[in-house]
Short mmCIF file of C-alpha atoms and ligand atoms in Angstrom, two decimals:
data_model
loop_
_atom_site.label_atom_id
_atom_site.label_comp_id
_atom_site.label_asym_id
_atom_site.label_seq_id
_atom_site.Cartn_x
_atom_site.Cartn_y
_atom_site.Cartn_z
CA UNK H 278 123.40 106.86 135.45
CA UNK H 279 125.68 107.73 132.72
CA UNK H 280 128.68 105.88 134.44
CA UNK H 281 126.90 102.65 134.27
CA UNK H 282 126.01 102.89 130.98
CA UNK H 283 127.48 100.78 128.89
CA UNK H 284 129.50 102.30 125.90
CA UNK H 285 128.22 100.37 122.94
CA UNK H 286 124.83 99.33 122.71
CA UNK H 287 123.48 97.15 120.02
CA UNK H 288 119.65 96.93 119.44
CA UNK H 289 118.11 94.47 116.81
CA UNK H 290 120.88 95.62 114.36
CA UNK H 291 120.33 93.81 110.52
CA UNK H 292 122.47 94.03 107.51
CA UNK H 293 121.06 92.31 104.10
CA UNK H 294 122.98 92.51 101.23
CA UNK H 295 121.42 92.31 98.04
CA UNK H 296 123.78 90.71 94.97
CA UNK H 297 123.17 89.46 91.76
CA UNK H 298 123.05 85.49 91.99
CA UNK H 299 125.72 83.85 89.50
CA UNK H 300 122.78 81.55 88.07
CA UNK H 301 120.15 83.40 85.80
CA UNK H 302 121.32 87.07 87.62
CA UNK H 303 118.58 87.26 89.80
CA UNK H 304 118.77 89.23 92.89
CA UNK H 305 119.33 87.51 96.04
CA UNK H 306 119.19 88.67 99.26
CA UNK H 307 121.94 87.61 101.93
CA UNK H 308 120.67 88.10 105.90
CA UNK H 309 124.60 88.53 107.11
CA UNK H 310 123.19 90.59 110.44
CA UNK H 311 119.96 89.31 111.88
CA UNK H 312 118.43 91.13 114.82
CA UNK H 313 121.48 91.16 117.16
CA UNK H 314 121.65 92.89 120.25
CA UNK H 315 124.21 93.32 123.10
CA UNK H 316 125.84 95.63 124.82
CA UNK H 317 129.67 96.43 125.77
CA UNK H 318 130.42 98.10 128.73
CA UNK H 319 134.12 99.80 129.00
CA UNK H 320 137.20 97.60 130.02
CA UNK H 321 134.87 94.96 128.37
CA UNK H 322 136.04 92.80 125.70
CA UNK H 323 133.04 91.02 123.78
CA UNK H 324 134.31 88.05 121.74
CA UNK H 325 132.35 87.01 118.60
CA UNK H 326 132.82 83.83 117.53
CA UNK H 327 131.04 81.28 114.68
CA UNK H 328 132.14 79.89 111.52
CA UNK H 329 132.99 81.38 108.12
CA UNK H 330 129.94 83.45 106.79
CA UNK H 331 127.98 83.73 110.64
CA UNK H 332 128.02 87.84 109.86
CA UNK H 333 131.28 88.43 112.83
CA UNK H 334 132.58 90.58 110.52
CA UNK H 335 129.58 92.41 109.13
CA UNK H 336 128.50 92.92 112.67
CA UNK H 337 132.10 94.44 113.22
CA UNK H 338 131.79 97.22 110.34
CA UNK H 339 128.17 97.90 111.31
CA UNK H 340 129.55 99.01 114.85
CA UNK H 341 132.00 101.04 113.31
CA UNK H 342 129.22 102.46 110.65
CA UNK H 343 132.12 101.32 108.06
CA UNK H 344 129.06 99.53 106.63
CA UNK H 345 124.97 101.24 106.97
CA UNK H 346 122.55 99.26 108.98
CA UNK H 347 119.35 98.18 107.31
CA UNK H 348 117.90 98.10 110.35
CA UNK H 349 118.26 98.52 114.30
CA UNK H 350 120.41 100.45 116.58
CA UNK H 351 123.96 101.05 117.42
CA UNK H 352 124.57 103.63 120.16
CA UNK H 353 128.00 104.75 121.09
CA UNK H 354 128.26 106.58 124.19
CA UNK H 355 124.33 107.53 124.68
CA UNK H 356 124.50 108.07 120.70
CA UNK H 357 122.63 106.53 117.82
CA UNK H 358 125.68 107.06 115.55
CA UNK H 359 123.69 104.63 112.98
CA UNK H 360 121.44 107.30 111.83
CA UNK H 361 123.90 110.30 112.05
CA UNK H 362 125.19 112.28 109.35
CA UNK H 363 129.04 112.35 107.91
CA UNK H 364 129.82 115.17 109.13
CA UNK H 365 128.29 114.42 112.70
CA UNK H 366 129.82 111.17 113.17
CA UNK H 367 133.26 112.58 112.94
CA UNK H 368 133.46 113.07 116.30
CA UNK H 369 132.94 109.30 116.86
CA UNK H 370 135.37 108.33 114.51
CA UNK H 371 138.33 109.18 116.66
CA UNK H 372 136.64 107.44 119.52
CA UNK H 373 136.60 104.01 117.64
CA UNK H 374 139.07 102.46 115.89
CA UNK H 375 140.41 99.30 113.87
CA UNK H 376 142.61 96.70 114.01
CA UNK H 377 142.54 94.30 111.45
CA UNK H 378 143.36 90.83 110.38
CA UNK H 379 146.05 90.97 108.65
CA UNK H 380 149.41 93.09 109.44
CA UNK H 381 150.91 92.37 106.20
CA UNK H 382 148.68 93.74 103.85
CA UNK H 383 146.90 96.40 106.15
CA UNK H 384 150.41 98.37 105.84
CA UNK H 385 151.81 100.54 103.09
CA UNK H 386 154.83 99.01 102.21
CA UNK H 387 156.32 101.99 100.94
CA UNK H 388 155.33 104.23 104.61
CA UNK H 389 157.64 104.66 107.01
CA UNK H 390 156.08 102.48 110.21
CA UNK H 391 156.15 106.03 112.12
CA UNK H 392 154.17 107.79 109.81
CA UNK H 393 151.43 105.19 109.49
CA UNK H 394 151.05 105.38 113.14
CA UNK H 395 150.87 109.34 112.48
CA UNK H 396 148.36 109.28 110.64
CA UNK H 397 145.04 108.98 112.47
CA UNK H 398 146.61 112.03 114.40
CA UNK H 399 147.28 113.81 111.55
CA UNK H 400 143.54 113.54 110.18
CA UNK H 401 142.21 114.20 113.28
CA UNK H 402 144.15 117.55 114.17
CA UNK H 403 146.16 116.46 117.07
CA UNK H 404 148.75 118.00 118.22
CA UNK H 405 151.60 119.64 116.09
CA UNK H 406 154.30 117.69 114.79
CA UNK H 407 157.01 117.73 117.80
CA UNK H 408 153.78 116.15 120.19
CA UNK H 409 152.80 114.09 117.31
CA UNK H 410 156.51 112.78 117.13
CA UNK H 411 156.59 112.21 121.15
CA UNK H 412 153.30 110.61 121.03
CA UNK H 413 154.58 107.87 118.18
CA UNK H 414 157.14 107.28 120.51
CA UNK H 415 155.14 106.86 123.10
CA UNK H 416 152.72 104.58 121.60
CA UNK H 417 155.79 102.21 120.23
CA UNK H 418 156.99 101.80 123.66
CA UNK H 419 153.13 101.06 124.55
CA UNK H 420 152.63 97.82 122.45
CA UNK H 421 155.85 96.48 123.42
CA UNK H 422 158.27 98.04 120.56
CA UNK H 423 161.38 100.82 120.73
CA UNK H 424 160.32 104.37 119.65
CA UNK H 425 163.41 104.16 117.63
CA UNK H 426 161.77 101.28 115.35
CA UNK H 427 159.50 104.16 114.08
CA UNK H 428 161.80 105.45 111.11
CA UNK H 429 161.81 101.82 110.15
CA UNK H 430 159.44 99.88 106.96
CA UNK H 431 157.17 97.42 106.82
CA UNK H 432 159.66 94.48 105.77
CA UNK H 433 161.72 95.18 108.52
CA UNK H 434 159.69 93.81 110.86
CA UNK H 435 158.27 90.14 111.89
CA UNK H 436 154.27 89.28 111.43
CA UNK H 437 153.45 89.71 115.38
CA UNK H 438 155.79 93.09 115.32
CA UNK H 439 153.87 94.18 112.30
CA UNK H 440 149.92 93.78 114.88
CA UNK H 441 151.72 95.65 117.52
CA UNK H 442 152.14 98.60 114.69
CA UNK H 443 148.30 98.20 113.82
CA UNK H 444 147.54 98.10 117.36
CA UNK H 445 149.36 101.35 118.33
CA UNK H 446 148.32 102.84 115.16
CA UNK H 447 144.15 101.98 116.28
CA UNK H 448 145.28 103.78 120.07
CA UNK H 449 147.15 106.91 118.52
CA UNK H 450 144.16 108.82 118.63
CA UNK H 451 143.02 107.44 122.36
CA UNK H 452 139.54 105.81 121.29
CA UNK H 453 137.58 104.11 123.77
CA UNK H 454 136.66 101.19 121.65
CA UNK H 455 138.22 98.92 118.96
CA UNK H 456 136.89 96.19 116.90
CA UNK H 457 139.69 94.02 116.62
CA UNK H 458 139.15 91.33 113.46
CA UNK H 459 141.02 88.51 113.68
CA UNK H 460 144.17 89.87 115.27
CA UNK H 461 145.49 86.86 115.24
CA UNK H 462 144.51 84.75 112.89
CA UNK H 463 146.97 85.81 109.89
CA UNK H 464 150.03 84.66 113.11
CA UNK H 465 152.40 81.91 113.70
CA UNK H 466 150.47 80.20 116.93
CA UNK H 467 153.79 80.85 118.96
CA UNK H 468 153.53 84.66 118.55
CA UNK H 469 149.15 84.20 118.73
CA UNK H 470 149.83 84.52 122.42
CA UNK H 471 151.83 87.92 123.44
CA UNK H 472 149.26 90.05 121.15
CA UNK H 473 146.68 88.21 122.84
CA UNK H 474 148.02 89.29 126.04
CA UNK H 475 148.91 92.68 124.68
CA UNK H 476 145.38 93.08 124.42
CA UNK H 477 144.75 91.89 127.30
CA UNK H 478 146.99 94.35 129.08
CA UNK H 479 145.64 97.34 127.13
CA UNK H 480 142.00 96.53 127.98
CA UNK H 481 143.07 96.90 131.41
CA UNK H 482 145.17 99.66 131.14
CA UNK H 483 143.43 102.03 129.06
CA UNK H 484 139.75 100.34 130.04
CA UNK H 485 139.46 99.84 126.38
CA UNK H 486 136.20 98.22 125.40
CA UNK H 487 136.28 95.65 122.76
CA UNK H 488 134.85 93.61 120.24
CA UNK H 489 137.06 91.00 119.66
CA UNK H 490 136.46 89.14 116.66
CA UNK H 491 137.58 85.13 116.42
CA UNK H 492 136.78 81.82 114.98
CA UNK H 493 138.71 80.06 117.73
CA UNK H 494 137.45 79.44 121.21
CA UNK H 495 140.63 78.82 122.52
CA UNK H 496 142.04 82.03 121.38
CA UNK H 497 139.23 83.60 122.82
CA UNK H 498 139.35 82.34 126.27
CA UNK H 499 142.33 84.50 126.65
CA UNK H 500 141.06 87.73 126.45
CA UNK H 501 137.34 87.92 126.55
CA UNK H 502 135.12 89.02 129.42
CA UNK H 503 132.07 88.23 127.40
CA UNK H 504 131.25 85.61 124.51
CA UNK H 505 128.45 85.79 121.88
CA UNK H 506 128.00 83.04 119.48
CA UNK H 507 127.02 83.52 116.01
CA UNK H 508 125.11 81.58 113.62
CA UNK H 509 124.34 82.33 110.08
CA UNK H 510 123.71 86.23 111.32
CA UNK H 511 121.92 85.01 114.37
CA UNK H 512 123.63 85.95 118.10
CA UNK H 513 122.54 81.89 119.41
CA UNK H 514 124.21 82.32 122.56
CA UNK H 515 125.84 84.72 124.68
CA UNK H 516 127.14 84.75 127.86
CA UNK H 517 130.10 85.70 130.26
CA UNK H 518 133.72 84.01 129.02
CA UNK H 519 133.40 82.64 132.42
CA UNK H 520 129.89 81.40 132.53
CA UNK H 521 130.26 80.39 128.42
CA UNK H 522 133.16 78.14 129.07
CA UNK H 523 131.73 76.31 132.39
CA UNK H 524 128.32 75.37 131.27
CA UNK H 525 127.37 76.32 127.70
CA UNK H 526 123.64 76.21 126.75
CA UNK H 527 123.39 75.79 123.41
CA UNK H 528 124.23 72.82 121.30
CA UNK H 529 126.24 75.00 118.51
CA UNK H 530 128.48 76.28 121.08
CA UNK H 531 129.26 73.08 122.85
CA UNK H 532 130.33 71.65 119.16
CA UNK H 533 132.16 74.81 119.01
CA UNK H 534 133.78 73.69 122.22
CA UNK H 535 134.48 70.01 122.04
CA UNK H 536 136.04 71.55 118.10
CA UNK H 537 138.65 73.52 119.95
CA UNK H 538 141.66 71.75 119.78
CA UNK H 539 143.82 73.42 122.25
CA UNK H 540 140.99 73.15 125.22
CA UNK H 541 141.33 70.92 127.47
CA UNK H 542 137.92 68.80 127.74
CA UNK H 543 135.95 67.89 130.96
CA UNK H 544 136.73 64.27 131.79
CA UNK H 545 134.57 62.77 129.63
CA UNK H 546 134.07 64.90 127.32
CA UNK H 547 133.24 63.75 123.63
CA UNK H 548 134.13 65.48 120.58
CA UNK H 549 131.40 66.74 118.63
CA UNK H 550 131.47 66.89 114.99
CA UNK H 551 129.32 69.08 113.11
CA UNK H 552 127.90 66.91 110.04
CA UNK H 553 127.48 69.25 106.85
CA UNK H 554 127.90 72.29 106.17
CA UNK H 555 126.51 75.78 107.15
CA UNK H 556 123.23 76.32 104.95
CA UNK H 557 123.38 79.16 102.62
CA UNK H 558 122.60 82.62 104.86
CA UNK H 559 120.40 83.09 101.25
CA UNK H 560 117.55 80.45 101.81
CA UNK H 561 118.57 79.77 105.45
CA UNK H 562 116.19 76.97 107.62
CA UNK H 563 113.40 78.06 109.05
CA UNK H 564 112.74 78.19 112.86
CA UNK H 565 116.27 77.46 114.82
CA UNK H 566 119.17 78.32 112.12
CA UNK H 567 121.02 75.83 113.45
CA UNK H 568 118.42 72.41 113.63
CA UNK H 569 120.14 71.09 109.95
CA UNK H 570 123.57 70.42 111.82
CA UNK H 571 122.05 69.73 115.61
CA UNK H 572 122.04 66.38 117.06
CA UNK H 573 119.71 67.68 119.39
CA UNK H 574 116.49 68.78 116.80
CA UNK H 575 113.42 67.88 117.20
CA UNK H 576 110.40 68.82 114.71
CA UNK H 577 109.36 71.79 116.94
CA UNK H 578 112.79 73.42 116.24
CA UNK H 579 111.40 74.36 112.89
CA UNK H 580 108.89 76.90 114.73
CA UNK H 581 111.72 78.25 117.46
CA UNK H 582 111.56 81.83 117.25
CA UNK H 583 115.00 83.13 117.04
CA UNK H 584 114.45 85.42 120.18
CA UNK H 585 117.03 85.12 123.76
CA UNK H 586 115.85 83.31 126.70
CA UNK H 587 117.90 84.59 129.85
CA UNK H 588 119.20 81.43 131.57
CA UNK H 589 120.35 82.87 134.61
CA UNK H 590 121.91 86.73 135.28
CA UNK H 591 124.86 86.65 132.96
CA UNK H 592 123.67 84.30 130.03
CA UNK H 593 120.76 83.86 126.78
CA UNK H 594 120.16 81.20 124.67
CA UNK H 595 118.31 80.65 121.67
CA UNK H 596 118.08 76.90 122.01
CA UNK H 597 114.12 76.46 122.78
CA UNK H 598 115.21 72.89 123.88
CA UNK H 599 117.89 73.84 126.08
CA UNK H 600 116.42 72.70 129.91
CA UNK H 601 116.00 69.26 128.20
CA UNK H 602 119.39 68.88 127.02
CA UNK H 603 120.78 70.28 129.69
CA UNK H 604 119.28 68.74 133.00
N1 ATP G 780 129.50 93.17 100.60
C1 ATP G 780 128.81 92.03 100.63
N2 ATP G 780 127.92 91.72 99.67
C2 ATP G 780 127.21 90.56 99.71
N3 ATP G 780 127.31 89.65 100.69
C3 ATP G 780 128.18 89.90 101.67
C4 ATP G 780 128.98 91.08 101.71
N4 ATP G 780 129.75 91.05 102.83
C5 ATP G 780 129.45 89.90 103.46
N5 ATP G 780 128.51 89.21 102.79
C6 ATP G 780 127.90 87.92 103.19
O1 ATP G 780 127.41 88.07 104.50
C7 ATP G 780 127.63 86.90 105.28
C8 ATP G 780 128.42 87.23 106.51
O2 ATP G 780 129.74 87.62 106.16
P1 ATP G 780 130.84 88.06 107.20
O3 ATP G 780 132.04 88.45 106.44
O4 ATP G 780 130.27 89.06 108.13
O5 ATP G 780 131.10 86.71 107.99
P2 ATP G 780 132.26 86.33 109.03
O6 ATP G 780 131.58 85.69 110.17
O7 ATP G 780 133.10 87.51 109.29
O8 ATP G 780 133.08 85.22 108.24
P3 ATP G 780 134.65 84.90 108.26
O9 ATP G 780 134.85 84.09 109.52
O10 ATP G 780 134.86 84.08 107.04
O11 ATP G 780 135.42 86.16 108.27
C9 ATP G 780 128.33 85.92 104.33
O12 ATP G 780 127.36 85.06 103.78
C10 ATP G 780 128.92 86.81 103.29
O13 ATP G 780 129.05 86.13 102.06
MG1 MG G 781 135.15 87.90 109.04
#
């Protein structure tokens, strides 16, 4: 039982963030997170992908409890951790880590590369400072650098060099799960590839699990096992990569699709373009989130619940319209 079950488990989780509006100061209330469940299984990397704003990144922290739910589950291991206390999540900090957008800024310029990479095993208590040396080493050879490079600074290194530091500095401590937030993004597209497949290899490696984060679907086809599509804080489809990329079954994620420049297109294949822009997540439409911007809408989209219909074993949609489009 417990081998099958799967390492992070997501149920109904909701962030809302409250801010004062710039008009008048009243308080407005921003759904980032809305009712999103899923589940990641080890040596599984779940992709997130949406536009600017969808909540990828809010769901990312929640995971992490870098952020507190205002609702719903997140259990790591067996483990609620979003309702544990400082002091017992500790534990669970070691087991899941970080690696962020941008390599540049996510450094301290002024830290040797060696020590930054020490660091998580430094806080954590690990090891003593010869086994802490061998295991930089060790973890510089891992993501595709020379242990030497260690004694070396930030500046002395390119922007993909500068991930594969953040990368081994997220596995120093051996977690089972990273959140990975745009590893890419911040990269030349040349070098967007071998950290991709660095990834890739370490998944399989290690059996990482992973929430990879993305707004690109052709990044993502690289490395994910599973895709979930957001929507102004909704989860609108998810599916496996495979499944996802054969015969999507929601209208958002085939404009998504058709979008992606570096895909190739079934024959015949139009490009979509999304007309407007993403309504405000603080007075979002009611019924489907996503009716404003869907060629597809009919009046009874107004009244879709936002709940996941399974459309076969390894896919959910939220499209209430979806057997019609998609005969
Ligand atoms: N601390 C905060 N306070 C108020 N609103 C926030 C806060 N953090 C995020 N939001 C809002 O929550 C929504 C989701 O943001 P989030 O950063 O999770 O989106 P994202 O999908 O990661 O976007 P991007 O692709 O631009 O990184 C946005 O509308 C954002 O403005
Ligand atoms: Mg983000």
């Amino acid at each position: 039982m417990t081998a099958l079950r799967p390492l992070v488990q997501v149920e109904g989780l909701t962030k809302t963030f409250l801010s004062r509006g710039a008009v008048g100061g009243r308080v407005q209330t921003t759904k980032a997170v809305s009712n999103v469940s899923f589940a990641i299984g080890r040596s599984e990397n779940l992709a997130l992908v949406g536009e600017s704003g969808s909540g990828k990144t809010t769901t990312g922290r929640l995971l992490l409890r870098l952020l507190d739910a205002t609702s719903g589950m997140v259990r790591f291991d067996g483990t609620d951790i979003a309702a544990l206390s400082r002091s017992a999540l500790r534990p669970f900090r070691r087991r899941m880590q970080i690696v962020f957008q941008d390599p540049y800024s996510s450094l301290n310029p002024y830290l040797r590369v060696g020590d930054a990479v020490e660091e998580g095993l430094i806080i954590h208590g690990i090891g003593n400072a010869g086994q802490r040396r061998d295991r930089v080493a060790e973890l510089f050879e891992l993501v595709g650098l020379r242990a030497h490079q260690a004694e070396r600074f930030p500046h002395e290194f390119s922007g993909g060099q500068r991930q594969r530091i953040g990368i081994a500095r997220a596995l120093a401590v051996n977690p089972e799960f990273i959140v990975a937030d745009e590893p890419v993004s911040a990269l030349d597209v040349s070098v967007q590839a071998q950290i991709l497949n660095l990834l890739e290899e370490l998944r399989r490696k290690l059996g990482l699990a992973m929430l990879f984060i993305a707004h690109d679907l052709a990044v993502v086809r690289y490395v994910a096992t599973h895709v979930g599509v957001m929507y102004l804080g909704h989860i609108v489809e998810m599916a496996t990569a495979d499944r996802l990329f054969e015969a999507t079954r929601h209208p958002y994620t085939e404009a998504l699709l058709s979008a992606a420049p570096r895909l190739e297109l079934g024959h015949g294949a139009e490009r979509i373009v999304l007309s407007g822009d993403i309504p405000s997540p603080i007075d979002p439409p009611s019924g489907c989130p996503f009716r404003t911007r869907c060629r597809h809408a009919r009046t009874e989209c107004a009244d879709a619940p936002m709940t996941l219909e399974a459309v076969g074993p390894d896919q959910v949609t939220a499209c209430i319209r979806y057997r019609e489009i998609y005969s």
